[in-house]
Amino acid sequence: MPLVTTTEMFKKAYAGGYAIGAFNVNNMEIVQGITEAAKEVNAPLILQVSKGARAYANHTYLVKLVEAAVIECPNIPIALHLDHGPDFETCKSCIDGGFTSVMIDASSKPFAENIEITKKVVEYAHDHGVVVEAELGTLAGIEDDVKVSAEDSSYTRPEEVQEFVEKTGCDSLAIAIGTSHGAYKFKPGTKPQLRFDVLEEVEKRLPNFPIVLHGSSSVPQEFVEMINANGGNMPGAIGVPEDQLRKAASMAVCKINIDSDLRLAMTGTVRQFFAQHPDKFDPREYLKPARAAIKEMVKHKLINVLGCDGKA
Ligand code: G3H
Ligand code: 13P
Ligand code: ZN
């Protein structure tokens, strides 16, 4: 089947109490690791591309890699999504350039301005059969060139969500309930805890509406240890507990964004490979175990964390 939008997958995910995995792609091995996992598990998939990914790999290469995955996985629905679209022009370029879904992230702007920009993107996207994710609330962490400190982050205000969705016409909404971007989400020694009360309030005000969680890597300690044991230095890297993601997926959350875990799996495996084989220099040899590690990690996420039912 051709690339799809997220409309049908979100409907099924909402009804089924699971979430669709949205994984960031930057190169061929990442695309292959993710899609081979989803194919085996029979899970629908969102492959997402950031502004940084487009700058690194080039729009056309990424679209063609994803189109190759669609050919290789004819039985699972795959959406191609722009992650954290910073402005109308970037969203337009992706809508015109083969994406089926875009995010406009104007969450750092005042409420009225966020509505105005989001509405403009929604109008253009819907005219072209593309769906739109928007964001209310601010996550901590680094995304592209924007760094938000924990002090400057803010939870989504449930009393704003209805007006925002009605006025913009967006198709899904990313909210801030305590997740954050990157590998350092919680201070060591503190108890990681998402604000399920905020999610519940949002759900009440937007019944049956798909909610998105960014910053949802769980930072598997096996990979952090693998990195640190092989020349890396990532002390205190902590992610979102998987049981809390599972709970969110059983509620209104239909899309869970994972990028850092892919990077950790790849980096840990490559570091270990070089520590064990200092004489090797063939990229195929060190990228092969990295791709396999991504595949295993994604399979685990799809089944045990997102709760995919295998009925893609
Ligand atoms: O939320 C941000 C994603 O992890 C993408 O990261 O901007 O470094 O590609 P990036
Ligand atoms: P992580 O950094 O937790 O993987 O979040 C990724 C993300 O939200 C991409 O938009
Ligand atoms: Zn994000």
Coordinates of C-alpha atoms and ligand atoms in Angstrom, one line a residue:
M1 CA 0.0 0.0 0.0
P2 CA 1.2 3.6 -0.6
L3 CA 2.1 6.0 2.2
V4 CA -0.9 6.7 4.4
T5 CA -2.0 9.6 6.7
T6 CA -2.3 8.9 10.4
T7 CA -6.1 9.2 10.4
E8 CA -7.1 5.6 10.3
M9 CA -4.2 4.4 12.5
F10 CA -5.1 6.9 15.2
K11 CA -8.7 5.8 15.1
K12 CA -7.7 2.1 15.6
A13 CA -5.1 3.0 18.2
Y14 CA -7.6 5.1 20.3
A15 CA -10.2 2.3 20.2
G16 CA -7.6 -0.4 20.9
G17 CA -5.9 1.3 23.8
Y18 CA -2.5 1.3 22.2
A19 CA -0.2 3.9 20.5
I20 CA 1.6 4.2 17.2
G21 CA 5.3 4.3 17.4
A22 CA 6.8 7.5 15.8
F23 CA 10.5 6.9 15.2
N24 CA 12.9 9.5 13.8
V25 CA 14.9 8.5 10.8
N26 CA 18.2 10.0 9.6
N27 CA 19.8 7.2 7.5
M28 CA 19.2 3.9 5.8
E29 CA 20.2 1.7 8.7
I30 CA 17.7 3.4 11.0
V31 CA 14.9 3.1 8.5
Q32 CA 15.7 -0.5 8.0
G33 CA 16.0 -1.4 11.7
I34 CA 12.6 0.2 12.5
T35 CA 10.7 -1.1 9.5
E36 CA 12.0 -4.7 9.8
A37 CA 10.8 -4.7 13.4
A38 CA 7.3 -3.3 12.4
K39 CA 7.0 -5.8 9.6
E40 CA 7.7 -8.8 11.9
V41 CA 5.2 -7.5 14.5
N42 CA 2.7 -6.3 11.9
A43 CA 2.5 -2.9 13.4
P44 CA 1.5 0.4 11.7
L45 CA 4.3 2.9 11.8
I46 CA 5.1 6.6 11.7
L47 CA 8.5 7.5 10.3
Q48 CA 9.4 11.0 11.1
V49 CA 11.9 13.4 9.8
S50 CA 13.1 16.6 11.7
K51 CA 14.5 19.8 10.2
G52 CA 17.9 18.5 11.4
A53 CA 17.4 15.2 9.5
R54 CA 16.5 17.1 6.3
A55 CA 19.6 19.2 6.7
Y56 CA 21.8 16.1 7.4
A57 CA 20.5 13.6 4.8
N58 CA 18.6 15.8 2.3
H59 CA 14.8 15.7 1.8
T60 CA 14.9 13.6 -1.3
Y61 CA 17.1 10.9 0.1
L62 CA 14.9 10.5 3.2
V63 CA 11.7 10.4 1.2
K64 CA 13.1 7.8 -1.2
L65 CA 14.4 5.7 1.8
V66 CA 11.0 5.7 3.3
E67 CA 9.4 4.9 -0.1
A68 CA 11.8 1.9 -0.3
A69 CA 10.6 0.8 3.1
V70 CA 7.0 1.0 1.9
I71 CA 7.8 -1.3 -1.0
E72 CA 9.6 -3.7 1.3
C73 CA 6.7 -3.7 3.8
P74 CA 3.6 -3.8 1.6
N75 CA 1.3 -5.0 4.3
I76 CA 1.8 -2.4 7.1
P77 CA 0.5 1.2 6.9
I78 CA 3.4 3.7 7.1
A79 CA 3.0 7.5 7.5
L80 CA 5.8 9.9 6.6
H81 CA 5.7 12.8 9.1
L82 CA 7.6 16.1 9.6
D83 CA 8.8 16.3 13.2
H84 CA 8.8 19.8 14.8
G85 CA 8.1 21.8 11.7
P86 CA 9.4 25.2 12.7
D87 CA 7.4 27.4 10.3
F88 CA 4.8 27.4 7.5
E89 CA 7.5 27.2 4.7
T90 CA 9.1 24.0 6.1
C91 CA 5.6 22.4 6.4
K92 CA 4.7 23.5 2.9
S93 CA 7.9 22.1 1.5
C94 CA 7.2 18.7 3.1
I95 CA 3.5 18.7 2.1
D96 CA 4.6 19.5 -1.5
G97 CA 7.4 16.9 -1.3
G98 CA 5.5 13.7 -0.4
F99 CA 4.9 13.7 3.3
T100 CA 1.5 12.6 4.5
S101 CA 1.6 14.3 7.9
V102 CA 3.3 17.4 9.3
M103 CA 3.8 18.9 12.8
I104 CA 3.8 22.6 13.1
D105 CA 5.5 23.4 16.4
A106 CA 4.6 26.9 17.4
S107 CA 4.4 25.9 21.1
S108 CA 7.0 28.5 22.1
K109 CA 4.8 31.3 20.7
P110 CA 2.0 33.0 22.6
F111 CA -1.3 31.2 22.5
A112 CA -3.0 33.4 19.8
E113 CA 0.1 33.3 17.6
N114 CA 0.3 29.5 17.9
I115 CA -3.3 29.3 16.8
E116 CA -2.7 31.6 13.8
I117 CA 0.4 29.8 12.5
T118 CA -1.2 26.3 13.1
K119 CA -4.4 27.3 11.3
K120 CA -2.5 28.5 8.3
V121 CA -0.6 25.1 8.1
V122 CA -3.8 23.2 8.6
E123 CA -5.6 25.0 5.7
Y124 CA -2.7 24.3 3.3
A125 CA -2.2 20.7 4.5
H126 CA -5.9 19.7 4.4
D127 CA -6.2 21.1 0.9
H128 CA -3.4 18.7 -0.1
G129 CA -4.7 15.6 1.8
V130 CA -2.1 15.9 4.6
V131 CA -2.8 15.8 8.3
V132 CA -1.4 18.1 11.0
E133 CA 0.0 17.7 14.5
A134 CA 0.2 20.8 16.7
E135 CA 1.6 21.4 20.1
L136 CA 0.4 23.2 23.3
G137 CA 2.8 23.4 26.3
T138 CA 6.6 23.4 26.3
L139 CA 8.8 20.4 26.8
A140 CA 12.3 20.7 28.3
G141 CA 15.4 19.5 26.4
I142 CA 17.0 20.0 23.0
E143 CA 15.1 19.8 19.7
D144 CA 17.0 20.9 16.6
D145 CA 18.7 24.2 17.6
V146 CA 16.1 25.1 20.3
K147 CA 17.2 24.3 23.9
V148 CA 14.5 24.6 26.7
S149 CA 15.6 24.4 30.3
A150 CA 13.5 22.5 32.9
E151 CA 12.6 25.9 34.5
D152 CA 11.3 27.3 31.2
S153 CA 9.3 24.2 30.3
S154 CA 5.5 24.3 31.1
Y155 CA 2.8 21.7 31.3
T156 CA -0.1 22.0 28.9
R157 CA -3.1 23.9 30.3
P158 CA -6.1 21.6 29.8
E159 CA -8.4 24.6 29.8
E160 CA -6.8 25.8 26.6
V161 CA -7.0 22.6 24.5
Q162 CA -10.6 22.8 23.3
E163 CA -10.4 26.3 22.0
F164 CA -7.0 25.5 20.4
V165 CA -8.3 22.5 18.5
E166 CA -11.5 24.1 17.5
K167 CA -9.8 27.2 16.2
T168 CA -6.9 25.5 14.4
G169 CA -8.6 22.4 13.0
C170 CA -5.5 20.3 13.8
D171 CA -5.8 16.5 13.6
S172 CA -3.7 15.6 16.7
L173 CA -2.2 17.5 19.6
A174 CA 1.1 17.1 21.3
I175 CA 0.9 18.0 25.0
A176 CA 3.5 18.5 27.8
I177 CA 3.0 16.2 30.8
G178 CA 6.5 15.8 32.1
T179 CA 8.4 14.1 29.2
S180 CA 11.3 15.9 27.7
H181 CA 13.7 15.6 24.7
G182 CA 17.1 13.9 24.9
A183 CA 18.7 11.3 27.2
Y184 CA 18.6 13.3 30.5
K185 CA 14.9 13.6 31.4
F186 CA 14.9 13.4 35.2
K187 CA 17.4 14.3 37.8
P188 CA 19.2 11.2 39.3
G189 CA 17.7 10.4 42.7
T190 CA 14.2 11.9 41.8
K191 CA 11.2 9.8 40.9
P192 CA 10.3 10.1 37.2
Q193 CA 6.5 10.7 37.1
L194 CA 4.3 11.9 34.3
R195 CA 1.3 14.1 35.0
F196 CA -1.5 11.7 34.3
D197 CA -3.9 14.2 35.9
V198 CA -3.2 16.7 33.1
L199 CA -3.6 13.9 30.5
E200 CA -7.0 12.9 32.0
E201 CA -8.2 16.5 32.0
V202 CA -7.2 16.9 28.3
E203 CA -9.0 13.7 27.5
K204 CA -12.2 14.9 29.1
R205 CA -12.1 18.1 27.2
L206 CA -11.2 16.4 23.8
P207 CA -13.0 13.1 23.8
N208 CA -11.8 10.7 21.1
F209 CA -9.1 13.1 20.0
P210 CA -5.6 11.7 19.4
I211 CA -3.0 13.0 21.8
V212 CA 0.8 12.9 21.1
L213 CA 3.7 12.5 23.5
H214 CA 7.1 13.8 22.5
G215 CA 10.3 13.1 24.4
S216 CA 9.2 9.6 25.2
S217 CA 12.5 7.6 25.0
S218 CA 13.0 5.4 28.1
V219 CA 16.8 5.5 27.8
P220 CA 17.4 1.8 28.2
Q221 CA 20.2 1.4 30.8
E222 CA 21.7 -1.5 29.0
F223 CA 22.7 0.9 26.2
V224 CA 23.8 3.6 28.6
E225 CA 26.0 1.0 30.3
M226 CA 27.3 -0.2 26.9
I227 CA 28.3 3.3 26.0
N228 CA 29.9 4.0 29.3
A229 CA 31.8 0.7 29.3
N230 CA 33.3 1.4 25.8
G231 CA 34.7 4.9 26.1
G232 CA 31.5 7.0 26.4
N233 CA 30.6 9.3 29.2
M234 CA 26.8 9.6 29.9
P235 CA 26.4 9.7 33.6
G236 CA 22.8 10.2 34.9
A237 CA 21.1 9.5 31.6
I238 CA 17.5 8.7 32.6
G239 CA 14.3 8.2 30.5
V240 CA 10.5 7.8 31.0
P241 CA 9.7 4.6 32.7
E242 CA 8.2 2.1 30.2
D243 CA 5.2 1.3 32.4
Q244 CA 4.1 5.0 32.4
L245 CA 4.3 5.1 28.6
R246 CA 2.2 1.9 28.5
K247 CA -0.4 3.6 30.7
A248 CA -0.4 6.7 28.5
A249 CA -0.9 4.6 25.4
S250 CA -3.9 2.9 27.0
M251 CA -5.4 6.4 27.5
A252 CA -5.8 9.1 24.8
V253 CA -2.2 9.0 23.7
C254 CA -2.1 7.6 20.1
K255 CA 1.4 8.6 19.0
I256 CA 4.6 8.2 21.0
N257 CA 7.8 9.8 19.7
I258 CA 11.1 7.9 20.1
D259 CA 14.4 9.1 18.8
S260 CA 17.0 9.1 21.6
D261 CA 16.6 5.4 22.2
L262 CA 17.5 4.7 18.6
R263 CA 20.6 6.9 19.0
L264 CA 21.6 5.1 22.2
A265 CA 21.1 1.6 20.6
M266 CA 23.2 2.6 17.6
T267 CA 26.0 4.4 19.5
G268 CA 26.3 1.7 22.2
T269 CA 26.5 -1.1 19.6
V270 CA 29.1 0.8 17.4
R271 CA 31.2 1.7 20.4
Q272 CA 31.2 -1.9 21.6
F273 CA 32.1 -3.1 18.1
F274 CA 35.1 -0.9 17.9
A275 CA 36.3 -1.7 21.4
Q276 CA 36.1 -5.4 20.5
H277 CA 37.5 -5.0 16.9
P278 CA 39.9 -2.0 16.9
D279 CA 41.3 -3.2 13.6
K280 CA 38.0 -3.1 11.6
F281 CA 37.1 -0.2 9.3
D282 CA 34.3 -1.5 7.1
P283 CA 31.1 0.5 7.8
R284 CA 29.0 -2.5 6.9
E285 CA 30.5 -4.5 9.7
Y286 CA 29.8 -2.0 12.4
L287 CA 26.5 -0.7 11.1
K288 CA 25.1 -4.2 10.8
P289 CA 24.9 -4.9 14.6
A290 CA 23.7 -1.3 15.1
R291 CA 20.8 -1.9 12.8
A292 CA 20.0 -5.3 14.5
A293 CA 20.0 -3.6 17.9
I294 CA 17.6 -0.9 16.7
K295 CA 15.3 -3.7 15.3
E296 CA 15.2 -5.6 18.6
M297 CA 14.7 -2.4 20.6
V298 CA 11.8 -1.3 18.3
K299 CA 10.2 -4.7 18.5
H300 CA 10.2 -4.5 22.3
K301 CA 8.7 -1.0 22.2
L302 CA 6.0 -2.0 19.7
I303 CA 4.8 -5.0 21.7
N304 CA 5.5 -4.3 25.3
V305 CA 5.4 -0.5 25.6
L306 CA 3.1 0.8 22.9
G307 CA 0.8 -2.3 23.2
C308 CA 0.5 -2.9 19.4
D309 CA -2.1 -5.7 18.7
G310 CA -0.4 -7.0 15.6
K311 CA -3.5 -6.2 13.4
A312 CA -1.9 -3.6 11.1
Ligands
G3H1 O1 12.6 16.1 19.1 C1 13.6 16.1 18.4 C2 14.1 14.9 17.8 O2 14.8 14.0 18.6 C3 14.8 15.2 16.5 O3 16.1 15.6 16.9 O4 16.4 17.7 15.7 O5 18.4 16.3 16.4 O6 17.0 15.6 14.5 P1 17.1 16.4 15.8
13P2 P1 13.3 11.5 22.7 O1 14.4 12.5 22.8 O2 12.8 11.2 24.1 O3 13.6 10.3 21.9 O4 12.1 12.3 22.0 C1 12.0 12.3 20.6 C2 10.9 13.3 20.1 O5 10.1 13.8 20.8 C3 11.0 13.6 18.6 O6 10.1 14.6 18.3
ZN3 ZN 9.7 16.0 19.9

